[in-house]
């Protein structure tokens, strides 16, 4: 979620420690953030000082995205503060 806008939905299907694996289904707000997640997914190779990673994550942090649990019994998680989220096409990896 970005505010009241649904970016997409995650459906967990497995675990590959330290990540939870999920299917990603885009929501109405996906197109506005898609390029940022694609840039994050495309990051590969050595990044000794972390500058490339920071350059990819910072714009995503600025979106203030939240993972809102469907059951609403738990509080939402701030993406890139309380957890890390990778979305690559219809696959997602989440780390708390």
Short mmCIF file of N, CA and C in Angstrom, two decimals:
data_model
loop_
_atom_site.label_atom_id
_atom_site.label_comp_id
_atom_site.label_asym_id
_atom_site.label_seq_id
_atom_site.Cartn_x
_atom_site.Cartn_y
_atom_site.Cartn_z
N UNK A 1 0.85 -1.17 0.00
CA UNK A 1 0.00 0.00 0.00
C UNK A 1 0.90 1.24 0.00
N UNK A 2 0.43 2.25 -0.70
CA UNK A 2 1.01 3.59 -0.59
C UNK A 2 -0.16 4.48 -0.20
N UNK A 3 -0.22 4.79 1.09
CA UNK A 3 -1.39 5.48 1.60
C UNK A 3 -2.59 4.56 1.43
N UNK A 4 -3.61 5.04 0.73
CA UNK A 4 -4.82 4.24 0.48
C UNK A 4 -4.78 3.52 -0.86
N UNK A 5 -3.67 3.63 -1.59
CA UNK A 5 -3.57 3.04 -2.92
C UNK A 5 -2.93 1.65 -2.83
N UNK A 6 -3.64 0.66 -3.37
CA UNK A 6 -3.12 -0.70 -3.40
C UNK A 6 -2.08 -0.83 -4.52
N UNK A 7 -0.85 -1.12 -4.13
CA UNK A 7 0.23 -1.33 -5.10
C UNK A 7 0.15 -2.75 -5.65
N UNK A 8 -0.15 -3.69 -4.79
CA UNK A 8 -0.26 -5.08 -5.20
C UNK A 8 -0.51 -5.97 -4.01
N UNK A 9 -0.66 -7.25 -4.29
CA UNK A 9 -0.91 -8.22 -3.23
C UNK A 9 0.13 -9.32 -3.28
N UNK A 10 0.55 -9.77 -2.11
CA UNK A 10 1.50 -10.86 -1.98
C UNK A 10 0.79 -12.09 -1.44
N UNK A 11 1.08 -13.24 -2.02
CA UNK A 11 0.55 -14.52 -1.54
C UNK A 11 1.74 -15.42 -1.26
N UNK A 12 2.05 -15.62 0.00
CA UNK A 12 3.21 -16.40 0.39
C UNK A 12 3.03 -17.87 0.00
N UNK A 13 4.11 -18.46 -0.54
CA UNK A 13 4.03 -19.87 -0.91
C UNK A 13 5.22 -20.69 -0.42
N UNK A 14 6.24 -20.04 0.15
CA UNK A 14 7.39 -20.81 0.59
C UNK A 14 8.41 -19.94 1.30
N UNK A 15 9.53 -20.57 1.59
CA UNK A 15 10.59 -19.89 2.32
C UNK A 15 11.94 -20.34 1.76
N UNK A 16 12.83 -19.39 1.57
CA UNK A 16 14.21 -19.65 1.19
C UNK A 16 15.03 -18.74 2.08
N UNK A 17 15.30 -19.23 3.29
CA UNK A 17 15.91 -18.39 4.32
C UNK A 17 17.04 -17.55 3.76
N UNK A 18 17.02 -16.27 4.07
CA UNK A 18 16.20 -15.55 5.03
C UNK A 18 14.94 -14.92 4.43
N UNK A 19 14.54 -15.34 3.23
CA UNK A 19 13.41 -14.72 2.55
C UNK A 19 12.15 -15.58 2.59
N UNK A 20 11.01 -14.92 2.66
CA UNK A 20 9.72 -15.54 2.41
C UNK A 20 9.43 -15.34 0.93
N UNK A 21 8.96 -16.37 0.27
CA UNK A 21 8.67 -16.31 -1.17
C UNK A 21 7.18 -16.09 -1.37
N UNK A 22 6.84 -15.24 -2.32
CA UNK A 22 5.44 -14.92 -2.56
C UNK A 22 5.18 -14.66 -4.03
N UNK A 23 3.97 -14.90 -4.42
CA UNK A 23 3.49 -14.48 -5.74
C UNK A 23 3.05 -13.02 -5.61
N UNK A 24 3.29 -12.25 -6.64
CA UNK A 24 2.89 -10.83 -6.63
C UNK A 24 1.82 -10.61 -7.69
N UNK A 25 0.72 -10.00 -7.27
CA UNK A 25 -0.35 -9.61 -8.20
C UNK A 25 -0.45 -8.09 -8.16
N UNK A 26 -0.21 -7.42 -9.28
CA UNK A 26 -0.24 -5.96 -9.29
C UNK A 26 -1.62 -5.40 -8.99
N UNK A 27 -1.62 -4.26 -8.32
CA UNK A 27 -2.85 -3.54 -8.03
C UNK A 27 -2.90 -2.25 -8.84
N UNK A 28 -3.89 -1.40 -8.57
CA UNK A 28 -4.07 -0.17 -9.33
C UNK A 28 -2.87 0.79 -9.28
N UNK A 29 -2.08 0.76 -8.20
CA UNK A 29 -0.96 1.68 -8.07
C UNK A 29 0.37 1.15 -8.58
N UNK A 30 0.39 -0.07 -9.13
CA UNK A 30 1.64 -0.71 -9.52
C UNK A 30 2.41 0.07 -10.58
N UNK A 31 1.75 0.54 -11.59
CA UNK A 31 2.45 1.21 -12.70
C UNK A 31 3.27 2.41 -12.23
N UNK A 32 2.82 3.09 -11.17
CA UNK A 32 3.54 4.27 -10.69
C UNK A 32 4.84 3.93 -9.97
N UNK A 33 5.01 2.68 -9.55
CA UNK A 33 6.22 2.29 -8.82
C UNK A 33 7.01 1.18 -9.52
N UNK A 34 6.47 0.65 -10.57
CA UNK A 34 7.05 -0.50 -11.27
C UNK A 34 8.51 -0.28 -11.67
N UNK A 35 8.83 0.86 -12.25
CA UNK A 35 10.20 1.13 -12.71
C UNK A 35 11.19 1.12 -11.55
N UNK A 36 10.78 1.58 -10.39
CA UNK A 36 11.67 1.59 -9.22
C UNK A 36 11.97 0.17 -8.75
N UNK A 37 10.94 -0.69 -8.72
CA UNK A 37 11.17 -2.08 -8.34
C UNK A 37 11.99 -2.81 -9.41
N UNK A 38 11.79 -2.46 -10.67
CA UNK A 38 12.59 -3.08 -11.73
C UNK A 38 14.06 -2.70 -11.60
N UNK A 39 14.34 -1.46 -11.25
CA UNK A 39 15.73 -1.02 -11.04
C UNK A 39 16.36 -1.76 -9.86
N UNK A 40 15.60 -1.97 -8.81
CA UNK A 40 16.07 -2.70 -7.63
C UNK A 40 16.32 -4.16 -8.02
N UNK A 41 15.43 -4.77 -8.81
CA UNK A 41 15.58 -6.16 -9.22
C UNK A 41 16.77 -6.34 -10.17
N UNK A 42 17.07 -5.33 -10.97
CA UNK A 42 18.15 -5.43 -11.95
C UNK A 42 19.54 -5.27 -11.34
N UNK A 43 19.61 -4.81 -10.11
CA UNK A 43 20.89 -4.61 -9.44
C UNK A 43 21.59 -5.95 -9.27
N UNK A 44 22.79 -6.06 -9.80
CA UNK A 44 23.54 -7.31 -9.66
C UNK A 44 25.03 -6.99 -9.66
N UNK A 45 25.79 -7.98 -9.28
CA UNK A 45 27.23 -7.83 -9.26
C UNK A 45 27.72 -7.16 -7.99
N UNK A 46 29.02 -7.06 -7.86
CA UNK A 46 29.61 -6.48 -6.66
C UNK A 46 29.20 -5.01 -6.46
N UNK A 47 29.03 -4.67 -5.22
CA UNK A 47 28.72 -3.29 -4.82
C UNK A 47 29.47 -3.02 -3.51
N UNK A 48 30.81 -2.96 -3.60
CA UNK A 48 31.65 -2.92 -2.40
C UNK A 48 31.27 -1.83 -1.40
N UNK A 49 30.95 -0.65 -1.87
CA UNK A 49 30.63 0.43 -0.91
C UNK A 49 29.12 0.60 -0.70
N UNK A 50 28.31 -0.20 -1.39
CA UNK A 50 26.86 -0.15 -1.21
C UNK A 50 26.16 1.01 -1.91
N UNK A 51 26.90 1.81 -2.66
CA UNK A 51 26.31 3.01 -3.26
C UNK A 51 25.25 2.67 -4.32
N UNK A 52 25.47 1.61 -5.09
CA UNK A 52 24.46 1.23 -6.08
C UNK A 52 23.19 0.73 -5.41
N UNK A 53 23.35 0.00 -4.33
CA UNK A 53 22.19 -0.49 -3.58
C UNK A 53 21.41 0.67 -3.00
N UNK A 54 22.10 1.61 -2.40
CA UNK A 54 21.43 2.79 -1.82
C UNK A 54 20.70 3.57 -2.91
N UNK A 55 21.33 3.73 -4.07
CA UNK A 55 20.70 4.47 -5.17
C UNK A 55 19.43 3.79 -5.65
N UNK A 56 19.36 2.47 -5.56
CA UNK A 56 18.16 1.75 -5.99
C UNK A 56 17.09 1.75 -4.90
N UNK A 57 17.50 1.65 -3.64
CA UNK A 57 16.53 1.55 -2.54
C UNK A 57 15.98 2.90 -2.10
N UNK A 58 16.78 3.95 -2.12
CA UNK A 58 16.34 5.26 -1.60
C UNK A 58 15.03 5.75 -2.22
N UNK A 59 14.85 5.71 -3.55
CA UNK A 59 13.57 6.14 -4.11
C UNK A 59 12.39 5.28 -3.63
N UNK A 60 12.65 3.99 -3.39
CA UNK A 60 11.60 3.12 -2.86
C UNK A 60 11.28 3.46 -1.41
N UNK A 61 12.29 3.76 -0.62
CA UNK A 61 12.07 4.19 0.76
C UNK A 61 11.22 5.46 0.80
N UNK A 62 11.50 6.37 -0.10
CA UNK A 62 10.79 7.65 -0.13
C UNK A 62 9.30 7.49 -0.42
N UNK A 63 8.89 6.37 -0.99
CA UNK A 63 7.48 6.12 -1.28
C UNK A 63 6.66 5.84 -0.02
N UNK A 64 7.36 5.46 1.06
CA UNK A 64 6.71 5.11 2.33
C UNK A 64 5.64 4.04 2.14
N UNK A 65 6.03 2.97 1.45
CA UNK A 65 5.13 1.85 1.24
C UNK A 65 4.94 1.06 2.53
N UNK A 66 3.77 0.44 2.65
CA UNK A 66 3.47 -0.39 3.81
C UNK A 66 2.94 -1.74 3.35
N UNK A 67 3.31 -2.77 4.10
CA UNK A 67 2.70 -4.08 3.94
C UNK A 67 1.57 -4.16 4.96
N UNK A 68 0.37 -4.20 4.47
CA UNK A 68 -0.81 -4.23 5.35
C UNK A 68 -1.34 -5.66 5.38
N UNK A 69 -1.36 -6.30 6.55
CA UNK A 69 -1.88 -7.67 6.63
C UNK A 69 -3.38 -7.69 6.32
N UNK A 70 -3.79 -8.72 5.61
CA UNK A 70 -5.19 -8.85 5.23
C UNK A 70 -6.09 -8.94 6.46
N UNK A 71 -5.63 -9.66 7.50
CA UNK A 71 -6.46 -9.84 8.69
C UNK A 71 -6.53 -8.59 9.56
N UNK A 72 -5.66 -7.64 9.31
CA UNK A 72 -5.60 -6.37 10.04
C UNK A 72 -5.44 -6.55 11.55
N UNK A 73 -5.05 -7.76 11.98
CA UNK A 73 -4.81 -8.01 13.40
C UNK A 73 -3.41 -7.57 13.80
N UNK A 74 -2.53 -7.45 12.83
CA UNK A 74 -1.16 -7.00 13.09
C UNK A 74 -0.99 -5.63 12.47
N UNK A 75 -0.08 -4.83 13.02
CA UNK A 75 0.16 -3.51 12.42
C UNK A 75 0.89 -3.65 11.09
N UNK A 76 0.73 -2.68 10.19
CA UNK A 76 1.45 -2.73 8.92
C UNK A 76 2.96 -2.59 9.13
N UNK A 77 3.73 -3.12 8.19
CA UNK A 77 5.19 -2.99 8.21
C UNK A 77 5.60 -1.93 7.21
N UNK A 78 6.55 -1.11 7.58
CA UNK A 78 7.11 -0.12 6.67
C UNK A 78 8.14 -0.81 5.78
N UNK A 79 7.90 -0.78 4.47
CA UNK A 79 8.83 -1.42 3.53
C UNK A 79 10.13 -0.62 3.50
N UNK A 80 11.24 -1.33 3.59
CA UNK A 80 12.61 -0.81 3.62
C UNK A 80 12.94 -0.10 4.94
N UNK A 81 12.07 -0.27 5.95
CA UNK A 81 12.40 0.13 7.33
C UNK A 81 12.28 -1.11 8.21
N UNK A 82 11.11 -1.77 8.17
CA UNK A 82 10.89 -2.98 8.96
C UNK A 82 11.14 -4.26 8.16
N UNK A 83 11.23 -4.14 6.85
CA UNK A 83 11.42 -5.32 6.00
C UNK A 83 11.99 -4.90 4.66
N UNK A 84 12.51 -5.88 3.94
CA UNK A 84 13.02 -5.66 2.58
C UNK A 84 12.12 -6.43 1.63
N UNK A 85 11.78 -5.81 0.51
CA UNK A 85 10.89 -6.42 -0.46
C UNK A 85 11.49 -6.32 -1.86
N UNK A 86 11.62 -7.47 -2.50
CA UNK A 86 12.05 -7.54 -3.90
C UNK A 86 10.85 -8.00 -4.71
N UNK A 87 10.52 -7.28 -5.76
CA UNK A 87 9.47 -7.72 -6.68
C UNK A 87 10.09 -7.79 -8.07
N UNK A 88 9.98 -8.96 -8.66
CA UNK A 88 10.50 -9.18 -10.01
C UNK A 88 9.43 -9.92 -10.79
N UNK A 89 8.69 -9.16 -11.60
CA UNK A 89 7.58 -9.70 -12.37
C UNK A 89 6.50 -10.20 -11.41
N UNK A 90 6.18 -11.48 -11.47
CA UNK A 90 5.11 -12.00 -10.61
C UNK A 90 5.65 -12.67 -9.35
N UNK A 91 6.93 -12.57 -9.11
CA UNK A 91 7.56 -13.16 -7.94
C UNK A 91 8.05 -12.09 -6.97
N UNK A 92 7.95 -12.39 -5.68
CA UNK A 92 8.42 -11.45 -4.65
C UNK A 92 9.19 -12.23 -3.59
N UNK A 93 10.14 -11.53 -2.98
CA UNK A 93 10.88 -12.06 -1.85
C UNK A 93 10.81 -11.01 -0.75
N UNK A 94 10.44 -11.45 0.44
CA UNK A 94 10.24 -10.57 1.58
C UNK A 94 11.12 -11.03 2.72
N UNK A 95 11.82 -10.10 3.32
CA UNK A 95 12.67 -10.41 4.48
C UNK A 95 12.33 -9.43 5.60
N UNK A 96 12.00 -9.99 6.77
CA UNK A 96 11.69 -9.18 7.95
C UNK A 96 12.95 -8.84 8.70
#
